[in-house]
Structures are given as C-alpha cells and as structure tokens.
Short mmCIF file of C-alpha atoms and ligand atoms in Angstrom, two decimals:
data_model
loop_
_atom_site.label_atom_id
_atom_site.label_comp_id
_atom_site.label_asym_id
_atom_site.label_seq_id
_atom_site.Cartn_x
_atom_site.Cartn_y
_atom_site.Cartn_z
CA MET A 1 9.46 -21.35 21.24
CA THR A 2 10.64 -19.66 17.92
CA ALA A 3 8.51 -18.60 15.05
CA ARG A 4 9.90 -19.41 11.49
CA LEU A 5 8.90 -18.48 8.17
CA ASP A 6 6.63 -21.52 7.61
CA ASP A 7 4.73 -21.59 9.87
CA PRO A 8 1.18 -20.78 10.24
CA LEU A 9 -0.56 -17.91 11.69
CA THR A 10 -4.32 -17.85 12.89
CA LEU A 11 -5.23 -14.28 13.11
CA PRO A 12 -7.90 -13.12 15.96
CA CYS A 13 -11.15 -13.53 13.14
CA GLY A 14 -9.75 -17.02 12.89
CA VAL A 15 -8.44 -16.47 9.66
CA THR A 16 -5.10 -18.70 8.99
CA LEU A 17 -2.19 -18.11 6.61
CA PRO A 18 0.07 -20.63 5.71
CA ASN A 19 3.26 -19.16 6.55
CA ARG A 20 4.37 -15.69 7.25
CA LEU A 21 5.26 -14.02 3.84
CA MET A 22 2.92 -11.37 3.22
CA LYS A 23 2.63 -10.12 -0.92
CA SER A 24 1.81 -6.76 0.11
CA ALA A 25 -0.23 -3.83 -1.64
CA LEU A 26 1.43 -3.57 -4.86
CA SER A 27 -1.09 -0.70 -7.47
CA GLU A 28 -1.76 -2.39 -10.53
CA THR A 29 -3.27 0.02 -12.41
CA LEU A 30 -4.89 -2.58 -14.11
CA GLY A 31 -8.51 -1.66 -13.47
CA ARG A 32 -11.05 -1.49 -16.44
CA ALA A 33 -11.97 2.72 -17.54
CA ASP A 34 -15.08 2.05 -15.53
CA GLY A 35 -12.62 0.72 -12.21
CA ALA A 36 -13.96 -2.88 -12.38
CA PRO A 37 -10.78 -5.13 -12.50
CA SER A 38 -9.14 -6.87 -15.64
CA ARG A 39 -9.02 -9.86 -17.07
CA ARG A 40 -5.09 -8.94 -16.46
CA LEU A 41 -5.53 -9.01 -13.07
CA GLU A 42 -6.74 -12.17 -13.00
CA THR A 43 -3.90 -13.41 -15.41
CA LEU A 44 -1.95 -11.44 -12.79
CA TYR A 45 -3.70 -12.78 -9.12
CA THR A 46 -3.11 -16.57 -10.60
CA ARG A 47 0.71 -15.89 -10.40
CA TRP A 48 0.53 -14.97 -6.62
CA ARG A 49 -1.41 -17.71 -5.86
CA ASP A 50 1.15 -20.12 -7.09
CA GLY A 51 3.55 -18.34 -5.64
CA GLY A 52 3.61 -20.03 -1.75
CA PHE A 53 2.49 -16.87 0.36
CA GLY A 54 1.51 -16.53 3.45
CA LEU A 55 -1.16 -13.78 2.59
CA VAL A 56 -1.60 -11.76 -0.59
CA VAL A 57 -2.78 -8.04 -0.45
CA THR A 58 -4.40 -6.55 -3.14
CA GLY A 59 -3.12 -2.90 -4.61
CA ASN A 60 -5.02 0.09 -3.90
CA VAL A 61 -9.08 0.23 -4.06
CA THR A 62 -10.49 3.29 -3.94
CA VAL A 63 -13.87 3.90 -2.78
CA ASP A 64 -14.86 6.66 -5.32
CA HIS A 65 -14.36 6.35 -8.82
CA ARG A 66 -14.11 10.26 -9.15
CA HIS A 67 -10.58 9.85 -6.59
CA LEU A 68 -8.21 7.53 -7.74
CA SER A 69 -4.48 7.86 -6.90
CA GLU A 70 -3.43 7.01 -10.73
CA PRO A 71 -5.27 6.03 -13.71
CA GLY A 72 -6.07 2.61 -13.89
CA ASN A 73 -7.56 1.76 -9.70
CA VAL A 74 -10.28 -0.14 -9.33
CA ALA A 75 -12.80 1.31 -7.74
CA ILE A 76 -16.15 0.45 -5.82
CA ALA A 77 -18.58 3.39 -5.26
CA ASP A 78 -21.24 0.43 -5.57
CA ASP A 79 -21.95 -3.03 -5.97
CA ARG A 80 -21.84 -2.85 -9.72
CA HIS A 81 -18.45 -4.55 -10.29
CA LEU A 82 -19.42 -7.10 -8.10
CA PRO A 83 -19.49 -9.96 -11.40
CA GLU A 84 -16.00 -8.52 -12.07
CA LEU A 85 -14.61 -8.50 -8.48
CA THR A 86 -16.28 -12.29 -7.81
CA ARG A 87 -13.94 -13.22 -10.90
CA TRP A 88 -10.67 -11.35 -9.26
CA ALA A 89 -11.18 -13.18 -5.80
CA GLN A 90 -12.32 -16.72 -7.30
CA THR A 91 -8.28 -16.52 -9.11
CA PHE A 92 -7.33 -17.78 -5.52
CA ARG A 93 -9.82 -20.76 -5.49
CA PRO A 94 -8.96 -23.52 -4.02
CA THR A 95 -5.99 -22.35 -2.72
CA THR A 96 -5.10 -21.24 1.03
CA THR A 97 -3.65 -18.45 0.38
CA PRO A 98 -6.31 -15.61 1.96
CA LEU A 99 -6.62 -12.25 -0.22
CA PHE A 100 -7.38 -9.03 0.88
CA MET A 101 -8.47 -5.98 -0.37
CA GLN A 102 -6.80 -2.83 0.44
CA ILE A 103 -9.10 -0.07 0.64
CA ASN A 104 -8.36 3.63 -0.42
CA HIS A 105 -9.19 6.98 -0.49
CA PRO A 106 -5.98 8.94 -2.14
CA GLY A 107 -7.08 12.14 -0.83
CA ARG A 108 -4.70 15.40 -1.65
CA GLN A 109 -3.11 12.73 -3.61
CA ALA A 110 -5.46 12.14 -5.53
CA HIS A 111 -4.10 11.36 -9.48
CA SER A 112 -4.65 15.03 -10.82
CA LEU A 113 -5.31 14.15 -14.71
CA ALA A 114 -7.25 10.97 -13.90
CA GLY A 115 -9.63 12.04 -10.83
CA ARG A 116 -12.72 13.76 -12.35
CA SER A 117 -13.17 16.09 -9.39
CA ARG A 118 -11.14 18.59 -7.46
CA PRO A 119 -9.53 16.60 -4.32
CA VAL A 120 -10.70 16.18 -0.81
CA ALA A 121 -9.02 16.03 1.93
CA PRO A 122 -9.06 16.83 5.86
CA SER A 123 -8.07 20.95 5.44
CA ALA A 124 -6.71 22.63 1.95
CA VAL A 125 -3.77 22.45 2.29
CA ARG A 126 -1.80 21.28 -0.54
CA ALA A 127 0.38 18.37 -0.82
CA ALA A 128 4.72 19.69 -1.01
CA VAL A 129 5.46 17.97 -4.22
CA PRO A 130 5.80 19.34 -7.81
CA GLY A 131 1.90 19.79 -9.44
CA ALA A 132 -0.07 19.06 -6.50
CA VAL A 133 -3.71 20.43 -6.23
CA ARG A 134 -4.54 22.50 -3.94
CA PRO A 135 -7.34 20.38 -1.67
CA ARG A 136 -10.71 20.86 -0.57
CA ALA A 137 -11.56 20.82 2.40
CA LEU A 138 -14.51 17.49 3.54
CA THR A 139 -16.89 19.48 5.48
CA HIS A 140 -18.71 16.43 8.45
CA THR A 141 -21.17 15.05 5.99
CA GLU A 142 -18.84 14.37 3.76
CA ILE A 143 -17.00 12.46 6.32
CA LEU A 144 -19.79 10.59 7.62
CA ALA A 145 -20.61 9.52 4.24
CA LEU A 146 -16.71 8.27 3.48
CA VAL A 147 -16.68 6.27 6.50
CA ALA A 148 -20.09 4.48 5.11
CA ARG A 149 -18.63 4.52 1.79
CA PHE A 150 -15.44 2.41 2.90
CA GLY A 151 -17.27 0.42 5.13
CA ALA A 152 -19.25 -0.11 2.29
CA ALA A 153 -16.12 -1.45 0.28
CA ALA A 154 -15.84 -3.78 2.43
CA GLY A 155 -19.43 -5.57 2.94
CA ILE A 156 -18.57 -5.68 -1.66
CA ALA A 157 -15.47 -7.39 -0.50
CA GLU A 158 -16.66 -9.82 0.96
CA ALA A 159 -19.54 -10.34 -0.86
CA ALA A 160 -16.66 -10.90 -3.64
CA GLY A 161 -15.80 -13.87 -2.53
CA PHE A 162 -11.99 -11.97 -0.71
CA ASP A 163 -10.51 -13.58 2.46
CA GLY A 164 -10.09 -9.85 4.38
CA VAL A 165 -9.69 -6.13 3.99
CA GLN A 166 -6.86 -4.27 4.31
CA LEU A 167 -7.42 -0.12 4.69
CA HIS A 168 -4.34 1.66 3.42
CA ALA A 169 -3.25 4.69 6.39
CA ALA A 170 -0.32 4.47 5.70
CA HIS A 171 1.59 6.88 2.33
CA GLY A 172 0.31 9.93 3.30
CA TYR A 173 -2.65 8.74 1.54
CA LEU A 174 -6.89 10.48 2.95
CA VAL A 175 -6.43 8.54 6.14
CA SER A 176 -3.07 9.14 6.63
CA GLN A 177 -3.77 12.61 6.18
CA PHE A 178 -6.54 12.58 9.02
CA LEU A 179 -3.72 11.63 11.09
CA SER A 180 -1.32 14.34 10.17
CA PRO A 181 -0.67 17.45 12.46
CA LEU A 182 0.61 18.42 8.91
CA ALA A 183 -2.01 17.86 6.57
CA ASN A 184 -4.83 17.64 9.03
CA ARG A 185 -5.85 21.51 10.69
CA ARG A 186 -9.36 21.55 11.10
CA ALA A 187 -10.59 21.98 14.82
CA ASP A 188 -13.95 19.92 14.88
CA ASP A 189 -14.53 17.00 15.93
CA TRP A 190 -12.68 15.09 13.04
CA GLY A 191 -8.62 17.34 14.20
CA GLY A 192 -7.49 19.94 16.60
CA ASP A 193 -5.20 17.21 18.55
CA ALA A 194 -4.34 13.48 18.37
CA THR A 195 -7.68 11.74 20.06
CA ARG A 196 -9.43 13.88 17.15
CA ARG A 197 -7.29 13.35 14.49
CA ARG A 198 -7.50 9.37 14.40
CA ARG A 199 -11.25 9.38 15.06
CA PHE A 200 -12.04 9.10 11.04
CA ILE A 201 -8.77 6.22 11.19
CA LEU A 202 -11.02 4.67 13.60
CA ALA A 203 -14.84 4.91 12.65
CA ILE A 204 -14.00 3.48 9.65
CA VAL A 205 -12.02 0.19 11.37
CA ARG A 206 -16.22 0.53 13.27
CA ALA A 207 -18.03 1.00 9.70
CA MET A 208 -15.70 -2.34 7.91
CA ARG A 209 -15.92 -4.11 11.49
CA SER A 210 -19.97 -4.04 11.17
CA ALA A 211 -20.17 -4.78 8.01
CA VAL A 212 -18.51 -8.05 7.67
CA ARG A 213 -19.16 -11.82 9.34
CA PRO A 214 -17.07 -11.85 11.89
CA GLY A 215 -15.29 -14.25 10.41
CA PHE A 216 -13.75 -11.83 7.94
CA ALA A 217 -10.61 -10.22 8.21
CA VAL A 218 -9.92 -6.42 8.73
CA ALA A 219 -6.59 -5.00 8.29
CA VAL A 220 -4.96 -2.21 8.99
CA LYS A 221 -1.63 -0.69 6.67
CA LEU A 222 0.14 1.81 8.84
CA ASN A 223 2.92 4.95 8.87
CA SER A 224 5.06 4.40 11.57
CA ALA A 225 5.67 8.40 10.85
CA ASP A 226 5.53 10.68 8.15
CA PHE A 227 9.05 11.39 8.02
CA GLN A 228 8.56 14.92 8.16
CA ARG A 229 9.10 17.48 11.12
CA GLY A 230 5.60 17.94 13.10
CA GLY A 231 3.99 15.57 10.87
CA PHE A 232 2.55 11.82 12.44
CA SER A 233 5.76 11.09 15.16
CA GLU A 234 6.36 7.37 16.29
CA ASP A 235 4.40 7.75 19.44
CA GLU A 236 1.07 9.09 17.91
CA SER A 237 1.34 5.95 15.70
CA ARG A 238 1.85 3.22 19.28
CA GLU A 239 -1.37 4.79 20.52
CA VAL A 240 -2.92 4.98 16.99
CA VAL A 241 -2.20 1.17 16.91
CA ARG A 242 -3.46 0.79 21.01
CA ALA A 243 -6.88 2.41 19.49
CA LEU A 244 -6.97 -0.13 16.05
CA VAL A 245 -6.04 -3.28 18.63
CA ALA A 246 -9.52 -2.15 20.60
CA GLU A 247 -11.22 -2.08 17.95
CA GLY A 248 -10.89 -5.34 16.82
CA VAL A 249 -8.86 -5.14 14.16
CA ASP A 250 -6.73 -8.65 12.17
CA LEU A 251 -3.54 -7.55 11.43
CA ILE A 252 -1.13 -4.29 11.47
CA GLU A 253 0.86 -3.90 9.07
CA VAL A 254 3.62 -0.89 9.44
CA SER A 255 5.64 1.31 6.62
CA GLY A 256 5.73 4.70 6.44
CA GLY A 257 6.16 7.77 4.62
CA SER A 258 4.31 9.36 1.98
CA TYR A 259 4.88 11.49 -1.51
CA GLU A 260 6.36 14.07 0.36
CA SER A 261 9.41 12.05 2.17
CA PRO A 262 8.92 8.24 1.00
CA ALA A 263 10.19 6.67 3.71
CA MET A 264 8.53 4.07 2.16
CA MET A 265 10.80 3.02 -0.50
CA GLY A 266 13.57 3.11 1.52
CA THR A 267 14.67 6.92 0.87
CA VAL A 268 14.36 7.53 4.73
CA ALA A 269 17.98 8.80 6.22
CA ALA A 270 17.20 7.70 9.32
CA SER A 271 19.48 5.09 10.92
CA THR A 272 16.75 2.54 9.57
CA ALA A 273 17.33 3.41 6.30
CA ALA A 274 21.24 1.70 6.93
CA ARG A 275 18.88 -1.98 8.08
CA GLU A 276 17.64 -4.09 5.47
CA ALA A 277 13.98 -3.61 6.78
CA TYR A 278 12.87 -0.16 7.48
CA PHE A 279 10.29 -0.23 10.34
CA LEU A 280 11.81 -3.10 12.25
CA ALA A 281 12.95 -1.28 14.83
CA TYR A 282 9.71 0.72 15.49
CA ALA A 283 7.82 -2.89 14.88
CA ARG A 284 10.08 -4.17 17.96
CA THR A 285 8.47 -0.62 19.84
CA VAL A 286 4.56 -1.71 19.03
CA ARG A 287 5.11 -5.05 19.87
CA ALA A 288 3.73 -5.13 23.62
CA VAL A 289 1.46 -2.78 23.43
CA ALA A 290 -0.43 -4.58 19.96
CA GLY A 291 -1.02 -7.86 22.12
CA ALA A 292 -2.52 -10.18 19.90
CA VAL A 293 -2.89 -8.74 16.99
CA PRO A 294 -0.35 -9.44 14.87
CA ILE A 295 1.84 -7.03 13.06
CA ALA A 296 3.36 -7.20 9.41
CA VAL A 297 6.61 -5.03 8.08
CA THR A 298 7.20 -4.01 4.87
CA GLY A 299 9.66 -2.69 3.15
CA GLY A 300 13.26 -3.64 2.79
CA PHE A 301 13.52 -6.95 3.08
CA ARG A 302 15.80 -9.26 0.38
CA THR A 303 17.09 -11.68 2.38
CA ARG A 304 15.96 -14.83 3.97
CA ALA A 305 17.96 -14.65 6.25
CA ALA A 306 16.87 -11.29 7.86
CA MET A 307 12.88 -12.44 7.30
CA ALA A 308 13.94 -15.67 9.43
CA GLU A 309 15.68 -13.20 12.33
CA ALA A 310 12.62 -10.47 12.21
CA VAL A 311 10.00 -13.61 12.59
CA ALA A 312 12.00 -15.89 15.02
CA ALA A 313 12.73 -12.47 17.19
CA GLY A 314 9.28 -12.00 17.41
CA ASP A 315 9.70 -8.36 16.25
CA CYS A 316 7.51 -9.18 13.21
CA ALA A 317 4.82 -11.66 12.97
CA VAL A 318 4.33 -11.44 8.81
CA VAL A 319 7.03 -10.15 7.12
CA GLY A 320 6.45 -7.75 4.38
CA LEU A 321 7.03 -7.51 0.88
CA GLY A 322 5.99 -5.60 -2.25
CA ARG A 323 9.01 -4.72 -5.09
CA PRO A 324 10.54 -8.51 -4.62
CA ALA A 325 6.86 -10.28 -5.38
CA CYS A 326 6.76 -8.33 -9.28
CA LEU A 327 9.69 -10.14 -9.97
CA THR A 328 9.63 -13.00 -8.13
CA PRO A 329 5.71 -13.37 -8.42
CA ASP A 330 6.36 -17.35 -6.80
CA ALA A 331 8.95 -15.57 -3.88
CA GLY A 332 6.63 -17.40 -1.57
CA THR A 333 8.04 -21.32 -2.81
CA ALA A 334 11.47 -19.91 -3.64
CA LEU A 335 12.41 -18.87 0.19
CA LEU A 336 10.83 -21.30 1.63
CA VAL A 337 10.86 -24.54 -1.03
CA ARG A 338 13.73 -24.03 -3.41
CA GLY A 339 16.17 -22.45 0.29
CA LEU A 340 16.24 -19.03 -2.48
CA GLU A 341 19.02 -16.81 -0.13
CA ARG A 342 18.54 -13.56 -1.54
CA LEU A 343 15.26 -11.79 -3.42
CA PRO A 344 16.55 -10.59 -7.00
CA SER A 345 15.73 -6.92 -6.92
CA SER A 346 17.24 -5.15 -9.84
CA GLY A 347 15.75 -2.06 -10.78
CA VAL A 348 17.00 0.69 -12.74
CA ARG A 349 19.30 3.79 -12.18
CA TRP A 350 20.14 6.70 -14.82
CA GLY A 351 23.83 6.17 -14.34
CA GLY A 352 24.76 7.23 -17.75
CA ALA A 353 21.25 9.13 -18.75
CA ARG A 354 22.81 12.21 -16.05
CA GLY A 355 23.56 14.11 -17.68
CA LEU A 356 19.64 14.60 -19.40
CA VAL A 357 18.25 14.27 -15.56
CA GLY A 358 19.58 18.00 -14.42
CA ARG A 359 15.45 20.11 -14.30
CA PHE A 360 14.22 17.31 -12.37
CA GLY A 361 17.42 18.46 -9.58
CA ASP A 362 17.53 15.64 -7.30
CA LEU A 363 18.31 12.54 -9.16
CA ARG A 364 17.53 9.51 -6.02
CA SER A 365 14.03 11.17 -6.54
CA LEU A 366 14.18 10.10 -10.41
CA ASP A 367 15.43 7.07 -9.42
CA SER A 368 12.35 6.05 -7.28
CA VAL A 369 10.17 7.41 -9.82
CA ILE A 370 11.92 5.62 -12.45
CA ASP A 371 12.27 1.89 -9.91
CA LEU A 372 8.03 2.27 -9.17
CA GLN A 373 7.25 2.48 -12.53
CA TRP A 374 10.08 -0.15 -13.75
CA HIS A 375 7.92 -2.29 -11.25
CA THR A 376 4.82 -1.74 -12.02
CA ASP A 377 5.74 -2.84 -15.88
CA GLN A 378 6.53 -6.07 -14.20
CA LEU A 379 2.96 -6.10 -12.83
CA HIS A 380 1.33 -5.38 -16.98
CA ARG A 381 4.20 -8.67 -18.09
CA LEU A 382 2.73 -10.89 -15.66
CA GLY A 383 -1.00 -9.68 -16.66
CA ALA A 384 -0.49 -9.87 -20.04
CA GLY A 385 0.88 -13.60 -19.73
CA LYS A 386 4.65 -13.40 -20.04
CA GLU A 387 7.41 -13.16 -17.38
CA PRO A 388 8.54 -10.32 -15.70
CA ASP A 389 11.47 -8.67 -17.03
CA PRO A 390 15.31 -8.05 -15.13
CA ALA A 391 16.80 -6.46 -18.14
CA ARG A 392 14.44 -3.96 -18.68
CA ARG A 393 16.07 -1.11 -19.58
CA TRP A 394 14.90 3.26 -17.97
CA TRP A 395 14.06 4.50 -21.15
CA ARG A 396 11.89 1.49 -22.13
CA THR A 397 9.71 1.84 -18.56
CA VAL A 398 9.56 5.87 -19.55
CA ALA A 399 8.08 5.39 -22.52
CA SER A 400 5.39 2.90 -21.02
CA ALA A 401 4.72 5.00 -17.61
CA THR A 402 3.86 8.03 -20.01
CA LEU A 403 1.92 6.43 -21.97
CA ARG A 404 -0.12 5.26 -18.53
CA MET A 405 -0.56 8.07 -16.51
CA GLY A 406 0.25 10.96 -18.94
CA PRO A 407 3.32 13.31 -19.20
CA GLY A 408 3.27 13.77 -15.09
CA ALA A 409 4.36 10.08 -15.30
CA LEU A 410 7.36 10.98 -13.62
CA GLN A 411 6.29 13.61 -11.22
CA PRO A 412 7.03 12.54 -7.16
CA LYS A 413 4.61 10.56 -6.00
CA ARG A 414 4.53 7.74 -4.24
CA SER A 415 8.18 7.14 -4.49
CA ALA A 416 9.58 10.51 -5.23
CA GLY A 417 10.43 13.57 -3.67
CA ARG A 418 13.35 13.98 -0.55
CA SER A 419 13.41 12.80 3.41
CA ARG A 420 13.91 15.21 5.44
CA ARG A 421 14.36 13.29 8.73
C1 FMN B 501 4.83 -0.40 -8.19
C2 FMN B 501 4.23 -0.02 -6.87
C3 FMN B 501 3.30 -0.10 -5.86
C4 FMN B 501 2.28 -0.07 -4.44
N1 FMN B 501 1.44 0.18 -4.91
C5 FMN B 501 1.36 0.08 -3.33
C6 FMN B 501 -0.13 -0.09 -3.13
O1 FMN B 501 -1.78 0.60 -3.61
N2 FMN B 501 -0.68 0.09 -1.36
C7 FMN B 501 0.10 0.27 -0.64
O2 FMN B 501 0.04 0.29 0.53
N3 FMN B 501 1.28 0.47 -1.24
C8 FMN B 501 1.43 0.44 -2.18
N4 FMN B 501 3.84 0.45 -2.49
C9 FMN B 501 4.40 -0.56 -1.36
C10 FMN B 501 4.36 -1.29 -0.84
O3 FMN B 501 3.10 -1.67 -0.89
C11 FMN B 501 5.31 -1.45 -0.08
O4 FMN B 501 5.51 -0.80 1.01
C12 FMN B 501 7.35 -1.06 -0.60
O5 FMN B 501 7.24 -1.57 -1.71
C13 FMN B 501 8.03 -1.38 -0.16
O6 FMN B 501 8.12 -2.47 -0.06
P1 FMN B 501 9.64 -3.19 -0.58
O7 FMN B 501 10.86 -2.86 0.00
O8 FMN B 501 9.60 -4.62 -0.17
O9 FMN B 501 8.78 -3.34 -2.02
C14 FMN B 501 3.57 0.17 -4.12
C15 FMN B 501 4.95 -0.02 -4.84
C16 FMN B 501 5.45 0.36 -5.94
C17 FMN B 501 6.70 -0.84 -5.92
#
C-alpha cells in the first residue's frame, strides 16, 4: 500500500506523527540575552502548533552559551532555564503534533560577535568563508565533556516537556565538522578514518539515548554530503546512517552542505537542484540501509504533488518544510485540508540594486544571505503577533538583520558561499 501525506507515522520509540509534513528547524533568534526562550518564541510556536504539521522541530538550541551560531540562540548549558523551556514546550499542549528540540554546537561556525569564547573544532582548521576565525582544536577531555553536555541537554528537553530531540549533525556545525575529512584532521580516537570520524556523533546519540526514557524520540539531521571536493561523501553518509540505525535513532532528516557550500538552500550546482527536492536522489539510496527508521527529506519542497509523490514512492517517509513555514505558518492545514497546490516562497532578490553589490562579488551568495535574513524577519513578525509580510523589501531586511546580527549580518553563513561541486 502506498503512503499518503495525511497518513500518520509511528516512530520506533512510539511517538506518532499525525501526518507526514514536518516543520524543519528554523533558527528563530528569539532567545533572551541570557539564553532562555522569550515570550515571542512562545507566540511563534503557537502559530506552528495550529499549523496542521505532523511534526515541528525547533530552531537550533546550543549546548554551550559561550558558542552561538547566531545572536539570540536559546542555550541550555544546564537546567537554569527549565521554567522558560517548559513554557515553550507547553505551547504544544494540548495538540497531537509532537515538538522536538534541535540541539547543536556551532564549532568553528560560531558567530564571531555573539560568542564569548574562541571557536572550537575537531582541528584548528578555519572555515573557508570571509570573517571566519581559526578555531582551537578540542582536547580529548573536552570532547568527552561535550558528549556529556549533549546528553544532558536531551534530558533537560525531556524534563521541559518536549517529545523528542533532534541532533543537528548537518550544515557544517560541530558534529558535521567531526564527520568531515576536511575539517577533522585528528589522528586520535576521534579522527583519522571514517570510523573514528563518526565516533563523536555516535557517542552523542548514545549519551542522549541514555539520558531519556524509552518513549522519547532521538532524531538526527544529517548531511547527504558536504558538497565539497574531498569532504564528507554520500558513501560515508550512508555508513553513518547504518551506524545510527544500530544506535536506535527514531528519525533521520537528510539535508546537505555547510556555510562553505550551502547546498541545503538550493545553491548546489549538482543535478539534484534541477528537481524540486534537492536530496531526494540520495534519500532513495539510503532507504534500504535505514530499514525501519523513517527518513525525512528537507530542501526545496514546494508543491503538494511533489511531496505526495515522494511519500507515495517511498523515497522519504516525511517531507520537511523550512522557508515555506515562515510565510505559511499553517502550511500543514493549507496543503492537507485547504488543498493548496503550491506553498508560496517569495523571498527577495536584489534585482535593480545590482550596481550596489559589486564588492560582494557573487550576487547569488548575497541573494541567499538576504533570503535567509528575510525569512528570519518573518519569524520575528510572527513572534510579535503579526502576520508574515510577503512583500517585505530587501532594504528593510538589510536594516533589521544589521540590528539583529551587527555589521557582519550579510557575511556568508548558512545560506551563502558558492557551491563547489
Ligand atoms: C531562517 C532560516 C533558519 C534556519 N535555521 C536552521 C536551524 O536552526 N537548523 C537547521 O537544521 N536548519 C536550519 N535552516 C535550514 C532549514 O531547516 C532547511 O534545511 C532549509 O531551509 C531548506 O529547506 P526549504 O527549502 O524547505 O527552506 C534554516 C533555514 C532558514 C531559512
């Protein structure tokens, strides 16, 4: 029997998704200065609670308040913010949609102005993006302490009332740095070959699993590849999937790329970009390896037909939606109940302002940075109790992003850079 978008899905741990549409992680940057979730975050999640999704994953929450991927990240170094985290999780009660917290450490992609410490990484290798700082290589003892932090964060998420956690092992952040032969040049227990490079992610999943009760979901967001010559390859990624399945994960979301090569935002020049969903071809090849562990695919899905076809063909069990969930916070209901055929995905383009941007070189890169910040603006509007503004102009985004992130706001990050494939 072929699956449908409105079919429920029960994960191995027993958590049931009422349908196959997932609101993927979107960094809200609505944390307070002390790292606690703000009231605006609660307002935003009330919108997604009522959005008809099968699963909602929070934006990345950092395990160390000294290392942020951007200003305004929520941080859970310990349980000091448990009351605020509990209020955040409570926005989903009562509802049948599970809420997972995405847990992250930015490693060498830490925001240079937001962090209070020199960035750390598997090796002292600078990311090849403008403004990146050379990180300090972690010691063995520090790595073990970080593994424990990830485990503790999962325990805190459970205590706060979330239904699961998602380890962010994609997009060039710390866990993905450990997987990458380009970023991880270690020759100890944590690097040197593919088996040792994946020891960090597996140790974290084990720590998370043992910190939570059996019915609590432990999911992972993983790159299909780094989209860089000599980087983390699809073959290695499939081996990581195999190992994650053996660790008993509940859901694997497939994405790809990093700040250096942001394939996840559709900038990839590979043939995959020609289709609506960028990573579907890879997902098809991991199905057999993943066995009973469902695969979610995020990146590029916009039409109901493409989503339905991917699920019906069994290419993925769950369809992830990122940018569309900023403009259509009730995308689940829109697609499944109101019968919307295509989710709007406006975004902004510099267009006539080309003359102004010569110093940035690559217009497409700049477009994608502004695209990301433009979507963040929409999240801030929702958090303030307003409606999204699909007509928002690029120069307003430049102004608001500079206020939020400082003068480095338009530097390449999650969505910038040039695909090298
Ligand atoms: C504003 C914004 C914030 C994002 N924050 C995160 C994040 O915190 N964690 C993550 O895994 N991906 C993050 N992403 C990537 C999305 O989850 C998703 O992979 C990407 O947008 C591609 O999917 P889409 O084509 O449906 O937008 C972010 C994307 C945007 C636009």
